[in-house]
Coordinates of C-alpha atoms in Angstrom, one line a residue:
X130 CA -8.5 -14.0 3.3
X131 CA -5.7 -14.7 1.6
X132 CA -2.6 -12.3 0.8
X133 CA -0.6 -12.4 -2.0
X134 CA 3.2 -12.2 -1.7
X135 CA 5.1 -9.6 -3.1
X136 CA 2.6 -6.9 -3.8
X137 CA 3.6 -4.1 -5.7
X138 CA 1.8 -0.5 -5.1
X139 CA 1.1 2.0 -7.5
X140 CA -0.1 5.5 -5.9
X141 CA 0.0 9.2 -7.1
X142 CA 2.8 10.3 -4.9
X143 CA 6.1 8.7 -3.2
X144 CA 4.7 9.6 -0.1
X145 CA 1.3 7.4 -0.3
X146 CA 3.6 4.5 -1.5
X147 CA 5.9 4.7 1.6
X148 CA 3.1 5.2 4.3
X149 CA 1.3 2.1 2.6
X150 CA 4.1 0.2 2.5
X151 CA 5.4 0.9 6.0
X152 CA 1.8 0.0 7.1
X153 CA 2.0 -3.1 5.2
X154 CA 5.9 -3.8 7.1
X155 CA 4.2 -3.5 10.2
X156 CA 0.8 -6.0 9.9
X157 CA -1.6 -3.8 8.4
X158 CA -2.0 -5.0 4.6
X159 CA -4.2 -2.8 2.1
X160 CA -6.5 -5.6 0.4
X161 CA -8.6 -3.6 -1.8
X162 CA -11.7 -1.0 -2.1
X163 CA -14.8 -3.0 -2.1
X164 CA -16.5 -0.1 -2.8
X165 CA -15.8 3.7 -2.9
X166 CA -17.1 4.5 0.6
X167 CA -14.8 1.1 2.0
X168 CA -11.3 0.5 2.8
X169 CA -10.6 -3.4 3.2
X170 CA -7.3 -4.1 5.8
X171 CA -5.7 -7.3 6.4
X172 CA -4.2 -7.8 9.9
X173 CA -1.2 -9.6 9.2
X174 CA 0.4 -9.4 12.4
X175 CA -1.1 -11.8 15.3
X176 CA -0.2 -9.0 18.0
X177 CA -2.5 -6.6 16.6
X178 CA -5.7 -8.3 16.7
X179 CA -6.7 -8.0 20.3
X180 CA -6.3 -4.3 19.5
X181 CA -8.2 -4.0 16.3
X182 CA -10.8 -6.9 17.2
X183 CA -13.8 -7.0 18.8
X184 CA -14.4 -10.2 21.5
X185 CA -17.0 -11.7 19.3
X186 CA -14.7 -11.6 16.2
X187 CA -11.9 -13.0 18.5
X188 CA -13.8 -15.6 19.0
X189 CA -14.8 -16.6 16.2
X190 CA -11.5 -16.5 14.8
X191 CA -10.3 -18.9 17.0
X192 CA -13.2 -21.0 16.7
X193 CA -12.1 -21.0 12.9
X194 CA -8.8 -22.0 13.3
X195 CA -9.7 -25.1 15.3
X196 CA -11.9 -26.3 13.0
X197 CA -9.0 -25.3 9.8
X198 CA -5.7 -25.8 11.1
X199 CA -2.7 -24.9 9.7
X200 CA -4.6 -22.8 7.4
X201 CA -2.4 -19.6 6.0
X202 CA -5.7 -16.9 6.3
X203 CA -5.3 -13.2 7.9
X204 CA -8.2 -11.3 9.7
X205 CA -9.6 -8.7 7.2
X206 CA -11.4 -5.5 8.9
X207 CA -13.0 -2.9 6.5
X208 CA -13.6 0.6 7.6
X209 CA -16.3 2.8 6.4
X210 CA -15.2 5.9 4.6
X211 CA -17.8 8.8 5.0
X212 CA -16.1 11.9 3.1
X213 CA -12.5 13.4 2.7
X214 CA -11.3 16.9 3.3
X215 CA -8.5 17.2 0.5
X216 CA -5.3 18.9 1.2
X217 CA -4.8 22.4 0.3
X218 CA -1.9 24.7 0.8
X219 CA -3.5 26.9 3.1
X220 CA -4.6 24.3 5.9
X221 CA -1.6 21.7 4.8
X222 CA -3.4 18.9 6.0
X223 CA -6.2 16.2 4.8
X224 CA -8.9 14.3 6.7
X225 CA -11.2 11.1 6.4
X226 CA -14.4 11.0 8.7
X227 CA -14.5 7.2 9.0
X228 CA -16.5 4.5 11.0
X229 CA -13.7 2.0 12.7
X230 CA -14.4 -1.6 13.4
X231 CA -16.0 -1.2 17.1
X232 CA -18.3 1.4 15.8
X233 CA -15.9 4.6 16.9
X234 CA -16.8 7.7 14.0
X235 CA -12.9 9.2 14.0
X236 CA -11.4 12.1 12.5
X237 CA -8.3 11.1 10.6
X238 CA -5.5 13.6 9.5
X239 CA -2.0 13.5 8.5
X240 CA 0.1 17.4 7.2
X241 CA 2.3 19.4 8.7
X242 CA 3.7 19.6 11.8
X243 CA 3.0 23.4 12.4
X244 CA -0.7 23.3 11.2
X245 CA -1.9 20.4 12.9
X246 CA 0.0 21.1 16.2
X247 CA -1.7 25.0 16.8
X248 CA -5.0 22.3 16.7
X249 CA -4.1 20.0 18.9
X250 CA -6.2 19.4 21.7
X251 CA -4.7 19.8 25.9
X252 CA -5.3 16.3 26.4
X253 CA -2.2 15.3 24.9
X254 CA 0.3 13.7 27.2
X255 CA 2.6 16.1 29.0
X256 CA 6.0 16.3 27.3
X257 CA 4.4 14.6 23.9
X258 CA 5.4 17.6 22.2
X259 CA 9.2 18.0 22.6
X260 CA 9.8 14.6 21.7
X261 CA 7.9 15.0 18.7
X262 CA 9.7 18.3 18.0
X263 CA 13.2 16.7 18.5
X264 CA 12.1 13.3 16.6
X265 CA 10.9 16.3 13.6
X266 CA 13.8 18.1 13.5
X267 CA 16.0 14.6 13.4
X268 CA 14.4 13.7 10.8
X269 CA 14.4 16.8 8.7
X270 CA 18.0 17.6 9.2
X271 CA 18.4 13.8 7.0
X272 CA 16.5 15.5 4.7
X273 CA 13.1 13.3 5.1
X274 CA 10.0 15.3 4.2
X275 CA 8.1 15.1 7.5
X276 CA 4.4 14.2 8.2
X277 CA 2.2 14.4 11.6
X278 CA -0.6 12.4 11.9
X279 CA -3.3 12.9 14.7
X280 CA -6.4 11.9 15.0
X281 CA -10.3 13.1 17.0
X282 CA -13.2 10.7 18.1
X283 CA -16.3 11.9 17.6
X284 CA -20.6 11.3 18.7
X285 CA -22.3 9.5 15.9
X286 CA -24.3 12.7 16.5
X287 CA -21.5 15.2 15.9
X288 CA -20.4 12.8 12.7
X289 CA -23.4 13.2 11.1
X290 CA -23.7 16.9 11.9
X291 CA -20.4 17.4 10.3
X292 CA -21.0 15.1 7.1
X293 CA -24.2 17.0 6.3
X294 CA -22.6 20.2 6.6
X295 CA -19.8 18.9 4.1
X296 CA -22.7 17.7 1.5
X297 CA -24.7 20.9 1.4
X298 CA -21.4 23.0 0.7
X299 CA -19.5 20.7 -1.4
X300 CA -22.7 20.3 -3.6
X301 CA -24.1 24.0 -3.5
X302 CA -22.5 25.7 -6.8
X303 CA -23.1 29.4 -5.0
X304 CA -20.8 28.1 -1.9
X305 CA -17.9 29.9 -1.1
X306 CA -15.1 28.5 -0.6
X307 CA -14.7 30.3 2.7
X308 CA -17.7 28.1 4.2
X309 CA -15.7 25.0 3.2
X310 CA -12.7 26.6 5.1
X311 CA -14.5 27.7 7.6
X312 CA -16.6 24.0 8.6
X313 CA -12.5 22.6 7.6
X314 CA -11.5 24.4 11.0
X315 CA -14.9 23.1 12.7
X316 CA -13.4 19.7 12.1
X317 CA -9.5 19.9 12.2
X318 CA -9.6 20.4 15.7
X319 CA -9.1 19.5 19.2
X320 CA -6.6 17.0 17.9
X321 CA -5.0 13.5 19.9
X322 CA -1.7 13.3 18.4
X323 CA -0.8 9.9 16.7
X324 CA 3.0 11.1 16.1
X325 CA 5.5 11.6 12.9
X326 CA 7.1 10.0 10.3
X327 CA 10.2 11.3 7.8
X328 CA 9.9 10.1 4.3
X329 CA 13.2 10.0 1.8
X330 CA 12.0 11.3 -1.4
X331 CA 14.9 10.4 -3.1
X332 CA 16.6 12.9 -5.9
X333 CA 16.6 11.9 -9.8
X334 CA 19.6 10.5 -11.7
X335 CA 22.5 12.5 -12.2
X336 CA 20.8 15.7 -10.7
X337 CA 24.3 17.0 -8.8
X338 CA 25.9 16.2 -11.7
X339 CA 23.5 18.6 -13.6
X340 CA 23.4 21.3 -10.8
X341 CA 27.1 21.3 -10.9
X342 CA 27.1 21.6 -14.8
X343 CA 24.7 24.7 -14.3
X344 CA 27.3 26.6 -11.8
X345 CA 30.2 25.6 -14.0
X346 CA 28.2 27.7 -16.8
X347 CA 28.0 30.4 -14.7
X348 CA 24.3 30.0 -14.3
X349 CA 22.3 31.0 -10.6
X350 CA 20.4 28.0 -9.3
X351 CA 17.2 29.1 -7.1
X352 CA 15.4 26.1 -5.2
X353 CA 11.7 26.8 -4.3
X354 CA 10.3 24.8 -1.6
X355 CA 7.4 24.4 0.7
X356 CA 9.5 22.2 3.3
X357 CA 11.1 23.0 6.4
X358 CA 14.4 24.6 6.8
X359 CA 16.6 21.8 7.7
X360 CA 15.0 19.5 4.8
X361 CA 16.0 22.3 2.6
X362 CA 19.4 23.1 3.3
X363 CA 19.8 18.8 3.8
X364 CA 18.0 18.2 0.4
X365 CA 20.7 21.3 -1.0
X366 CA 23.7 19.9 -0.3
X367 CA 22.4 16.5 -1.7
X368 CA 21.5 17.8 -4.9
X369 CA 24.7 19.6 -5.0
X370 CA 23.4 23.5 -4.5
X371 CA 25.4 23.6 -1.3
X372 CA 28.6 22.5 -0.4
X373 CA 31.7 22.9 2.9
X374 CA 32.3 26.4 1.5
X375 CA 29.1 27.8 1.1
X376 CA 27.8 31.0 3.3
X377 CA 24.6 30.0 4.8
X378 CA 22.5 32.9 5.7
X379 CA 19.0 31.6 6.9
X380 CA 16.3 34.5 7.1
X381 CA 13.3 32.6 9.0
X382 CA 11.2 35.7 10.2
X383 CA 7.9 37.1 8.5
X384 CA 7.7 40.0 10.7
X385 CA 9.4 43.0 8.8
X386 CA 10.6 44.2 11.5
X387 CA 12.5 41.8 12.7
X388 CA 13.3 40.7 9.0
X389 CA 15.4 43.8 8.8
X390 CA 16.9 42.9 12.1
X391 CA 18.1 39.5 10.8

């Protein structure tokens, strides 16, 4: 297979462009969709394909390369995709059920930190989590947007119980959308965690300029988000809503109670 050089991604958010690209940085290129239910990947990077390889493939690849030398190909691996639970803002995570190159039927999911970590299964290594929590917070007191991604092998068995579960309710019109939720949780479970990454999602032009305009007009400036604390209060003082002299008062319960005591 051959790559082009200097690809240029299109994708419906800033996030999807920076994971793809980052993947792409480190070996693994995005080639195409041969089909709706496939994801094509090149391995770029010679370290990675005893990982992602089987020995028969190894094999032949080598076997190639003697016969072609000097011959600038990459290794392509396609992975099945089965179905996709969508993000919503209750679960704040998506999932792919997808069948890997050795035949392995994994649960993929990337969302937020909170949601997928009450999932996450007691296999994890011991001490996982607090360096993921300080690696979060780092990068969300820089202002990145964070994302955790974790993942679940399951039986072929299991796979297919889950996938016919998702056809039956996704394509019954009387469903509720409690039975999606509820076969969602099924699945978002018992998660291995993959670990984090912190995305810049950059401000437009000119918009401290603007803010500052607003206050100078004597106008009050709310900033809705759905992002954690630090992001906020790092993405408020880029944008200008925050400065040195501003009185930070940060009211982080949702207990009543103890609202009232903050």
């Amino acid at each position: 297979m051959q790559i082009l050089e200097d690809l240029e991604y299109d994708a419906s958010s800033p996030d999807e462009i920076a994971l793809i690209s980052a993947a792409n940085h480190l070996g693994f290129e995005f080639v195409c969709r041969p089909m709706l239910n496939e994801i094509m990947i090149a391995i770029t990077n010679e370290n990675l394909l005893n990982v992602f390889l089987v020995q028969e493939q190894i094999d032949f690849l080598n076997e190639q390369r003697k016969k072609f030398p000097g011959t600038n190909s990459y290794v392509t691996i396609t992975f099945h995709l089965f179905d996709m639970l969508e993000f919503d803002s209750v679960r704040k995570m998506m999932s792919v059920i997808i069948l890997t190159n050795d035949r392995n039927y994994l649960i993929l999911t990337k969302g937020a930190d909170t949601n997928i970590l009450k999932n996450a299964s007691d296999q994890n290594e011991s001490g996982a989590f607090d360096l993921l929590n300080d690696t979060l917070h780092n990068f969300a007191c820089s202002g990145l947007r964070t994302l955790v991604f974790a993942y679940r092998i399951v039986s072929e068995d299991t796979a297919a119980s889950y996938l016919e579960q998702l056809s039956y309710v996704k394509s019954c019109t009387s469903a509720h959308p409690s039975e999606l939720a509820a076969i969602s949780s099924h699945i978002e479970s018992d998660f291995l965690i993959l670990g984090c990454t912190g995305i810049n999602d950059r401000l437009q032009d000119d918009v401290p300029q603007t803010i500052q305009a607003f206050k100078d007009a004597g106008i009050n400036i709310w900033m809705l988000t759905g992002d954690k604390v630090e992001t906020a209060i790092s993405v408020a003082h880029s944008a200008n809503l925050m400065d040195e002299k501003t009185f930070n008062v940060i009211l982080s319960e949702t207990d009543v109670t103890l609202l009232n005591h903050q």
